[in-house]
PDB file of C-alpha atoms and ligand atoms in Angstrom:
ATOM      1  CA  MET A   7    -210.175 -53.197-110.015  1.00  0.00           C
ATOM      2  CA  ASP A   8    -211.338 -51.763-113.517  1.00  0.00           C
ATOM      3  CA  PRO A   9    -209.075 -48.915-114.944  1.00  0.00           C
ATOM      4  CA  SER A  10    -211.971 -46.891-115.258  1.00  0.00           C
ATOM      5  CA  GLN A  11    -211.863 -46.511-111.134  1.00  0.00           C
ATOM      6  CA  TRP A  12    -207.866 -44.954-110.961  1.00  0.00           C
ATOM      7  CA  ILE A  13    -207.687 -41.825-110.932  1.00  0.00           C
ATOM      8  CA  ASP A  14    -205.666 -40.495-113.827  1.00  0.00           C
ATOM      9  CA  VAL A  15    -203.704 -37.734-113.598  1.00  0.00           C
ATOM     10  CA  LYS A  16    -202.709 -36.052-116.846  1.00  0.00           C
ATOM     11  CA  GLU A  17    -200.142 -33.783-116.814  1.00  0.00           C
ATOM     12  CA  ASP A  18    -201.468 -30.475-118.377  1.00  0.00           C
ATOM     13  CA  LYS A  19    -204.484 -30.949-116.086  1.00  0.00           C
ATOM     14  CA  PHE A  20    -203.020 -31.413-112.895  1.00  0.00           C
ATOM     15  CA  LYS A  21    -199.873 -28.971-112.019  1.00  0.00           C
ATOM     16  CA  TYR A  22    -200.287 -27.449-109.525  1.00  0.00           C
ATOM     17  CA  GLN A  23    -197.654 -24.705-108.839  1.00  0.00           C
ATOM     18  CA  LEU A  24    -195.577 -25.080-106.083  1.00  0.00           C
ATOM     19  CA  ASP A  25    -196.890 -21.618-104.862  1.00  0.00           C
ATOM     20  CA  HIS A  26    -199.991 -22.808-104.381  1.00  0.00           C
ATOM     21  CA  PHE A  27    -199.008 -25.168-101.934  1.00  0.00           C
ATOM     22  CA  VAL A  28    -196.878 -25.529 -98.330  1.00  0.00           C
ATOM     23  CA  ILE A  29    -193.336 -26.945 -99.849  1.00  0.00           C
ATOM     24  CA  PRO A  30    -190.272 -27.143 -97.439  1.00  0.00           C
ATOM     25  CA  GLY A  31    -188.022 -24.697 -98.469  1.00  0.00           C
ATOM     26  CA  HIS A  32    -184.603 -26.617 -98.845  1.00  0.00           C
ATOM     27  CA  TYR A  33    -186.756 -28.674-102.228  1.00  0.00           C
ATOM     28  CA  LYS A  34    -188.331 -25.237-103.076  1.00  0.00           C
ATOM     29  CA  ASP A  35    -185.618 -25.378-106.610  1.00  0.00           C
ATOM     30  CA  ASP A  36    -185.986 -29.230-106.955  1.00  0.00           C
ATOM     31  CA  VAL A  37    -189.332 -30.028-108.349  1.00  0.00           C
ATOM     32  CA  GLU A  38    -191.075 -28.708-111.308  1.00  0.00           C
ATOM     33  CA  SER A  39    -194.974 -28.427-109.952  1.00  0.00           C
ATOM     34  CA  ILE A  40    -196.973 -30.573-107.684  1.00  0.00           C
ATOM     35  CA  LEU A  41    -198.933 -33.395-109.150  1.00  0.00           C
ATOM     36  CA  ILE A  42    -200.836 -34.322-106.445  1.00  0.00           C
ATOM     37  CA  PRO A  43    -201.892 -32.337-103.232  1.00  0.00           C
ATOM     38  CA  HIS A  44    -201.211 -34.400-100.076  1.00  0.00           C
ATOM     39  CA  GLY A  45    -204.408 -34.469 -99.364  1.00  0.00           C
ATOM     40  CA  LEU A  46    -205.984 -35.276-102.465  1.00  0.00           C
ATOM     41  CA  ILE A  47    -203.476 -38.862-102.032  1.00  0.00           C
ATOM     42  CA  VAL A  48    -204.961 -39.315 -98.323  1.00  0.00           C
ATOM     43  CA  ASP A  49    -208.668 -38.665 -99.453  1.00  0.00           C
ATOM     44  CA  ARG A  50    -208.022 -41.671-102.254  1.00  0.00           C
ATOM     45  CA  ILE A  51    -206.212 -44.214 -99.713  1.00  0.00           C
ATOM     46  CA  ALA A  52    -209.512 -43.245 -97.445  1.00  0.00           C
ATOM     47  CA  LYS A  53    -211.265 -44.746-100.202  1.00  0.00           C
ATOM     48  CA  LEU A  54    -208.613 -48.070-101.763  1.00  0.00           C
ATOM     49  CA  ALA A  55    -209.038 -48.951 -97.645  1.00  0.00           C
ATOM     50  CA  GLN A  56    -213.037 -49.447 -98.082  1.00  0.00           C
ATOM     51  CA  MET A  57    -212.507 -51.203-101.091  1.00  0.00           C
ATOM     52  CA  ILE A  58    -209.752 -53.028-100.361  1.00  0.00           C
ATOM     53  CA  ALA A  59    -211.646 -54.356 -97.280  1.00  0.00           C
ATOM     54  CA  SER A  60    -214.831 -55.080 -98.555  1.00  0.00           C
ATOM     55  CA  GLU A  61    -212.957 -57.822-101.283  1.00  0.00           C
ATOM     56  CA  TYR A  62    -212.189 -59.736 -98.106  1.00  0.00           C
ATOM     57  CA  ASP A  63    -213.664 -62.554 -96.042  1.00  0.00           C
ATOM     58  CA  ASN A  64    -213.705 -63.103 -92.078  1.00  0.00           C
ATOM     59  CA  GLU A  65    -209.932 -63.829 -92.960  1.00  0.00           C
ATOM     60  CA  ARG A  66    -206.262 -62.672 -91.689  1.00  0.00           C
ATOM     61  CA  ILE A  67    -204.367 -60.150 -94.052  1.00  0.00           C
ATOM     62  CA  VAL A  68    -200.486 -59.802 -93.721  1.00  0.00           C
ATOM     63  CA  VAL A  69    -200.687 -56.467 -94.951  1.00  0.00           C
ATOM     64  CA  CYS A  70    -197.162 -56.404 -96.551  1.00  0.00           C
ATOM     65  CA  CYS A  71    -194.836 -52.795 -96.958  1.00  0.00           C
ATOM     66  CA  VAL A  72    -192.481 -52.932 -99.842  1.00  0.00           C
ATOM     67  CA  LEU A  73    -189.699 -49.968 -98.265  1.00  0.00           C
ATOM     68  CA  LYS A  74    -188.934 -48.031 -98.563  1.00  0.00           C
ATOM     69  CA  GLY A  75    -190.715 -45.937-100.945  1.00  0.00           C
ATOM     70  CA  GLY A  76    -194.226 -47.780 -99.861  1.00  0.00           C
ATOM     71  CA  HIS A  77    -193.731 -46.697 -96.291  1.00  0.00           C
ATOM     72  CA  GLN A  78    -196.086 -43.875 -96.090  1.00  0.00           C
ATOM     73  CA  PHE A  79    -199.066 -45.372 -98.735  1.00  0.00           C
ATOM     74  CA  PHE A  80    -198.675 -48.667 -96.349  1.00  0.00           C
ATOM     75  CA  SER A  81    -199.313 -46.020 -93.306  1.00  0.00           C
ATOM     76  CA  ASP A  82    -202.062 -44.395 -94.658  1.00  0.00           C
ATOM     77  CA  LEU A  83    -203.469 -47.375 -96.074  1.00  0.00           C
ATOM     78  CA  VAL A  84    -203.631 -49.317 -92.649  1.00  0.00           C
ATOM     79  CA  THR A  85    -204.982 -46.598 -90.544  1.00  0.00           C
ATOM     80  CA  TYR A  86    -207.892 -46.341 -92.491  1.00  0.00           C
ATOM     81  CA  MET A  87    -208.224 -49.938 -93.612  1.00  0.00           C
ATOM     82  CA  LYS A  88    -208.662 -50.182 -89.616  1.00  0.00           C
ATOM     83  CA  LYS A  89    -211.598 -48.632 -89.577  1.00  0.00           C
ATOM     84  CA  ALA A  90    -213.192 -50.459 -92.607  1.00  0.00           C
ATOM     85  CA  LEU A  91    -215.351 -53.757 -93.094  1.00  0.00           C
ATOM     86  CA  ASN A  92    -215.014 -56.844 -94.933  1.00  0.00           C
ATOM     87  CA  LYS A  93    -217.517 -58.404 -97.016  1.00  0.00           C
ATOM     88  CA  GLN A  94    -219.452 -59.534 -93.362  1.00  0.00           C
ATOM     89  CA  GLY A  95    -219.256 -56.055 -92.420  1.00  0.00           C
ATOM     90  CA  LYS A  96    -216.653 -56.679 -89.910  1.00  0.00           C
ATOM     91  CA  ALA A  97    -213.598 -55.232 -89.648  1.00  0.00           C
ATOM     92  CA  VAL A  98    -210.375 -56.989 -91.323  1.00  0.00           C
ATOM     93  CA  PRO A  99    -207.888 -58.792 -88.891  1.00  0.00           C
ATOM     94  CA  MET A 100    -204.349 -57.447 -90.612  1.00  0.00           C
ATOM     95  CA  THR A 101    -200.949 -58.901 -89.106  1.00  0.00           C
ATOM     96  CA  LEU A 102    -198.144 -56.106 -90.834  1.00  0.00           C
ATOM     97  CA  ASP A 103    -194.809 -57.341 -92.193  1.00  0.00           C
ATOM     98  CA  PHE A 104    -191.979 -55.493 -94.538  1.00  0.00           C
ATOM     99  CA  ILE A 105    -190.129 -56.570 -97.520  1.00  0.00           C
ATOM    100  CA  ARG A 106    -187.400 -54.010 -99.084  1.00  0.00           C
ATOM    101  CA  ALA A 107    -186.696 -53.923-102.943  1.00  0.00           C
ATOM    102  CA  LYS A 108    -184.267 -52.065-104.722  1.00  0.00           C
ATOM    103  CA  SER A 109    -183.509 -51.489-108.510  1.00  0.00           C
ATOM    104  CA  TYR A 110    -183.193 -47.750-109.210  1.00  0.00           C
ATOM    105  CA  ASP A 111    -180.218 -45.261-109.170  1.00  0.00           C
ATOM    106  CA  ASN A 112    -180.763 -41.948-109.794  1.00  0.00           C
ATOM    107  CA  ASP A 113    -184.175 -41.835-111.876  1.00  0.00           C
ATOM    108  CA  ARG A 114    -183.449 -44.985-113.899  1.00  0.00           C
ATOM    109  CA  SER A 115    -183.908 -48.751-113.356  1.00  0.00           C
ATOM    110  CA  THR A 116    -180.966 -50.621-113.216  1.00  0.00           C
ATOM    111  CA  GLY A 117    -183.128 -54.450-114.172  1.00  0.00           C
ATOM    112  CA  ASN A 118    -181.123 -55.632-111.091  1.00  0.00           C
ATOM    113  CA  VAL A 119    -184.003 -56.243-108.779  1.00  0.00           C
ATOM    114  CA  GLN A 120    -182.647 -57.277-105.152  1.00  0.00           C
ATOM    115  CA  ILE A 121    -184.784 -57.934-102.779  1.00  0.00           C
ATOM    116  CA  SER A 122    -184.341 -58.150 -98.949  1.00  0.00           C
ATOM    117  CA  MET A 123    -186.744 -60.645 -96.121  1.00  0.00           C
ATOM    118  CA  SER A 124    -185.212 -63.229 -94.709  1.00  0.00           C
ATOM    119  CA  GLU A 125    -185.737 -67.291 -95.394  1.00  0.00           C
ATOM    120  CA  GLU A 126    -187.204 -67.475 -92.285  1.00  0.00           C
ATOM    121  CA  GLU A 127    -189.901 -64.801 -92.416  1.00  0.00           C
ATOM    122  CA  LEU A 128    -190.647 -65.699 -96.194  1.00  0.00           C
ATOM    123  CA  GLN A 129    -191.632 -69.466 -95.547  1.00  0.00           C
ATOM    124  CA  GLU A 130    -194.352 -68.029 -92.956  1.00  0.00           C
ATOM    125  CA  LEU A 131    -195.866 -66.366 -95.796  1.00  0.00           C
ATOM    126  CA  LYS A 132    -196.889 -69.900 -96.722  1.00  0.00           C
ATOM    127  CA  GLY A 133    -200.999 -70.586 -96.738  1.00  0.00           C
ATOM    128  CA  LYS A 134    -201.486 -66.441 -95.978  1.00  0.00           C
ATOM    129  CA  ASN A 135    -203.248 -63.664 -97.948  1.00  0.00           C
ATOM    130  CA  LEU A 136    -201.374 -61.265 -98.636  1.00  0.00           C
ATOM    131  CA  LEU A 137    -201.753 -58.008 -99.457  1.00  0.00           C
ATOM    132  CA  LEU A 138    -198.187 -56.103-100.714  1.00  0.00           C
ATOM    133  CA  VAL A 139    -198.564 -52.540-100.746  1.00  0.00           C
ATOM    134  CA  GLU A 140    -196.194 -50.329-103.181  1.00  0.00           C
ATOM    135  CA  ASP A 141    -195.566 -46.961-103.953  1.00  0.00           C
ATOM    136  CA  ILE A 142    -195.106 -47.111-107.757  1.00  0.00           C
ATOM    137  CA  ILE A 143    -194.925 -49.203-110.795  1.00  0.00           C
ATOM    138  CA  ASP A 144    -193.143 -48.000-113.395  1.00  0.00           C
ATOM    139  CA  THR A 145    -191.953 -50.675-115.808  1.00  0.00           C
ATOM    140  CA  GLY A 146    -193.423 -53.326-113.591  1.00  0.00           C
ATOM    141  CA  LYS A 147    -190.291 -55.047-113.082  1.00  0.00           C
ATOM    142  CA  THR A 148    -189.472 -55.053-109.253  1.00  0.00           C
ATOM    143  CA  MET A 149    -193.221 -56.610-108.591  1.00  0.00           C
ATOM    144  CA  LYS A 150    -192.899 -59.002-111.395  1.00  0.00           C
ATOM    145  CA  LYS A 151    -189.902 -60.238-110.073  1.00  0.00           C
ATOM    146  CA  LEU A 152    -191.306 -59.966-106.258  1.00  0.00           C
ATOM    147  CA  LEU A 153    -194.404 -62.033-106.989  1.00  0.00           C
ATOM    148  CA  GLU A 154    -192.606 -64.451-108.616  1.00  0.00           C
ATOM    149  CA  LEU A 155    -189.985 -65.047-105.142  1.00  0.00           C
ATOM    150  CA  LEU A 156    -192.908 -64.982-103.060  1.00  0.00           C
ATOM    151  CA  ALA A 157    -195.217 -67.918-105.382  1.00  0.00           C
ATOM    152  CA  ASN A 158    -192.135 -70.142-103.969  1.00  0.00           C
ATOM    153  CA  TYR A 159    -193.456 -69.800-100.587  1.00  0.00           C
ATOM    154  CA  GLU A 160    -197.423 -70.656-101.308  1.00  0.00           C
ATOM    155  CA  PRO A 161    -199.154 -67.820 -99.966  1.00  0.00           C
ATOM    156  CA  LYS A 162    -202.964 -68.638-100.575  1.00  0.00           C
ATOM    157  CA  SER A 163    -203.758 -65.662-102.144  1.00  0.00           C
ATOM    158  CA  VAL A 164    -201.286 -62.791-103.234  1.00  0.00           C
ATOM    159  CA  LYS A 165    -202.842 -58.948-103.980  1.00  0.00           C
ATOM    160  CA  VAL A 166    -201.278 -55.701-104.882  1.00  0.00           C
ATOM    161  CA  ALA A 167    -201.987 -52.491-104.041  1.00  0.00           C
ATOM    162  CA  SER A 168    -199.841 -49.156-105.713  1.00  0.00           C
ATOM    163  CA  LEU A 169    -200.306 -45.645-104.913  1.00  0.00           C
ATOM    164  CA  LEU A 170    -199.087 -44.885-108.302  1.00  0.00           C
ATOM    165  CA  LEU A 171    -198.904 -46.792-111.931  1.00  0.00           C
ATOM    166  CA  LYS A 172    -196.811 -44.886-114.391  1.00  0.00           C
ATOM    167  CA  LYS A 173    -198.406 -44.773-118.087  1.00  0.00           C
ATOM    168  CA  THR A 174    -194.927 -45.216-119.631  1.00  0.00           C
ATOM    169  CA  PRO A 175    -194.250 -47.189-122.730  1.00  0.00           C
ATOM    170  CA  LYS A 176    -191.565 -48.828-120.858  1.00  0.00           C
ATOM    171  CA  SER A 177    -194.277 -51.308-119.494  1.00  0.00           C
ATOM    172  CA  CYS A 178    -194.211 -54.798-119.172  1.00  0.00           C
ATOM    173  CA  GLY A 179    -197.755 -54.676-119.320  1.00  0.00           C
ATOM    174  CA  TYR A 180    -198.406 -55.445-115.228  1.00  0.00           C
ATOM    175  CA  VAL A 181    -201.334 -54.076-113.890  1.00  0.00           C
ATOM    176  CA  PRO A 182    -201.829 -54.315-109.814  1.00  0.00           C
ATOM    177  CA  ASP A 183    -204.986 -55.042-108.024  1.00  0.00           C
ATOM    178  CA  TYR A 184    -205.747 -51.764-106.801  1.00  0.00           C
ATOM    179  CA  VAL A 185    -204.054 -48.301-107.872  1.00  0.00           C
ATOM    180  CA  GLY A 186    -204.693 -44.804-106.869  1.00  0.00           C
ATOM    181  CA  PHE A 187    -203.736 -42.788-109.343  1.00  0.00           C
ATOM    182  CA  ALA A 188    -202.324 -43.612-112.817  1.00  0.00           C
ATOM    183  CA  VAL A 189    -199.278 -40.802-113.438  1.00  0.00           C
ATOM    184  CA  PRO A 190    -197.339 -39.267-116.412  1.00  0.00           C
ATOM    185  CA  ASP A 191    -194.332 -40.754-117.317  1.00  0.00           C
ATOM    186  CA  LEU A 192    -192.188 -38.408-115.620  1.00  0.00           C
ATOM    187  CA  PHE A 193    -189.841 -39.199-112.376  1.00  0.00           C
ATOM    188  CA  VAL A 194    -192.130 -38.889-109.267  1.00  0.00           C
ATOM    189  CA  VAL A 195    -191.353 -37.509-105.547  1.00  0.00           C
ATOM    190  CA  GLY A 196    -192.657 -36.779-102.123  1.00  0.00           C
ATOM    191  CA  TYR A 197    -194.761 -39.216-100.021  1.00  0.00           C
ATOM    192  CA  CYS A 198    -191.791 -41.481 -99.329  1.00  0.00           C
ATOM    193  CA  LEU A 199    -191.001 -41.851-102.592  1.00  0.00           C
ATOM    194  CA  ASP A 200    -186.941 -40.759-103.101  1.00  0.00           C
ATOM    195  CA  TYR A 201    -184.600 -39.863-105.275  1.00  0.00           C
ATOM    196  CA  ASN A 202    -181.472 -41.462-104.614  1.00  0.00           C
ATOM    197  CA  ASP A 203    -183.084 -41.129-100.602  1.00  0.00           C
ATOM    198  CA  ILE A 204    -184.513 -37.685-100.946  1.00  0.00           C
ATOM    199  CA  PHE A 205    -187.442 -36.295-100.918  1.00  0.00           C
ATOM    200  CA  ARG A 206    -189.377 -38.420 -99.133  1.00  0.00           C
ATOM    201  CA  ASP A 207    -189.828 -35.793 -96.328  1.00  0.00           C
ATOM    202  CA  LEU A 208    -191.489 -34.342 -99.039  1.00  0.00           C
ATOM    203  CA  ASP A 209    -196.222 -34.907 -98.329  1.00  0.00           C
ATOM    204  CA  HIS A 210    -197.105 -33.421-102.015  1.00  0.00           C
ATOM    205  CA  ILE A 211    -195.932 -36.250-105.010  1.00  0.00           C
ATOM    206  CA  CYS A 212    -194.221 -33.543-107.022  1.00  0.00           C
ATOM    207  CA  ALA A 213    -192.065 -33.944-110.691  1.00  0.00           C
ATOM    208  CA  ILE A 214    -188.360 -33.546-109.789  1.00  0.00           C
ATOM    209  CA  SER A 215    -186.817 -30.641-111.368  1.00  0.00           C
ATOM    210  CA  GLU A 216    -183.551 -31.345-113.718  1.00  0.00           C
ATOM    211  CA  VAL A 217    -181.995 -29.381-111.015  1.00  0.00           C
ATOM    212  CA  GLY A 218    -182.370 -31.982-108.804  1.00  0.00           C
ATOM    213  CA  LYS A 219    -182.162 -34.113-110.638  1.00  0.00           C
ATOM    214  CA  ILE A 220    -178.442 -32.544-110.615  1.00  0.00           C
ATOM    215  CA  LYS A 221    -178.421 -31.977-106.778  1.00  0.00           C
ATOM    216  CA  TYR A 222    -178.778 -35.289-105.638  1.00  0.00           C
ATOM    217  CA  GLU A 223    -177.371 -37.149-108.775  1.00  0.00           C
ATOM    218  CA  ASN A 224    -175.331 -40.377-107.096  1.00  0.00           C
ATOM    219  CA  ASN A 225    -171.922 -40.536-109.314  1.00  0.00           C
TER     220      ASN A 225
HETATM  221  N1  LIG B 319    -189.257 -42.506-106.472  1.00  0.00           N
HETATM  222  C1  LIG B 319    -189.767 -42.793-107.803  1.00  0.00           C
HETATM  223  N2  LIG B 319    -189.526 -44.188-107.780  1.00  0.00           N
HETATM  224  C2  LIG B 319    -189.901 -44.612-108.965  1.00  0.00           C
HETATM  225  C3  LIG B 319    -190.132 -44.093-110.055  1.00  0.00           C
HETATM  226  N3  LIG B 319    -190.059 -44.947-110.824  1.00  0.00           N
HETATM  227  C4  LIG B 319    -190.140 -46.413-110.729  1.00  0.00           C
HETATM  228  N4  LIG B 319    -189.560 -46.130-108.844  1.00  0.00           N
HETATM  229  C5  LIG B 319    -188.832 -47.366-108.036  1.00  0.00           C
HETATM  230  O1  LIG B 319    -189.200 -48.390-109.016  1.00  0.00           O
HETATM  231  C6  LIG B 319    -189.860 -49.164-108.502  1.00  0.00           C
HETATM  232  C7  LIG B 319    -190.677 -50.278-109.716  1.00  0.00           C
HETATM  233  O2  LIG B 319    -189.998 -49.638-110.579  1.00  0.00           O
HETATM  234  P1  LIG B 319    -190.204 -51.204-111.819  1.00  0.00           P
HETATM  235  O3  LIG B 319    -189.948 -49.732-112.922  1.00  0.00           O
HETATM  236  O4  LIG B 319    -189.740 -52.259-111.517  1.00  0.00           O
HETATM  237  O5  LIG B 319    -191.928 -51.086-111.680  1.00  0.00           O
HETATM  238  C8  LIG B 319    -190.587 -48.722-107.446  1.00  0.00           C
HETATM  239  O6  LIG B 319    -191.150 -49.444-106.222  1.00  0.00           O
HETATM  240  C9  LIG B 319    -189.861 -47.321-106.928  1.00  0.00           C
HETATM  241  O7  LIG B 319    -188.856 -47.234-105.496  1.00  0.00           O
HETATM  242  C10 LIG B 319    -190.825 -42.761-110.180  1.00  0.00           C
HETATM  243  O8  LIG B 319    -191.174 -42.266-111.150  1.00  0.00           O
HETATM  244  N5  LIG B 319    -189.958 -42.338-108.900  1.00  0.00           N
HETATM  245 MG1  LIG B 320    -191.070 -48.954-104.323  1.00  0.00          MG
END
């Protein structure tokens, strides 16, 4: 996917006031602004699903959710991919799978990426077409480590769809195959993206506030 096809979310242009949309009362002081309203996220995913499907032949894809943050994106992407057509104009056969990756504490990468999937499940990926579905690429370290691990199990192909790509000088240079939105260098929450497991129940993608960071900080 060419970077010109990403939606570039610019910090100044794309900040919506909280009172322009519905925000759960328990989060009203904990987020600064809405960067991507829920409706826009879902409309964008419909397009990503079409683009992804149209690049596969008549072959089964193992769509693998990177938990926990990728869960909502995965769920909506699969919903739209079921309606999308492949290169041959046919529906895409899919198998769904899940892997867990954890590397953040508060709003900072610990640099220690923990990946959980059983050895047996990893071995089943041999010869398969894998599509990893991730919430956000920030430094890129988590995805690089995951791809290195998966390469040992010899999948036929691996592609990565990330809803968000952070524009950050801390990036290691990794760029996924499919990107929904390129976002500013802010800590974002909502649409299943969390801060210490909080905010997954917020529909819009928002910038966390200082109040929110302090309130839900891990000590
Ligand atoms: N809720 C948020 N989670 C984030 C954000 N930036 C990163 N992350 C989490 O880390 C990994 C990827 O980080 P990386 O530095 O290794 O690329 C990602 O899967 C998230 O779980 C953020 O702004 N908000
Ligand atoms: Mg993630």
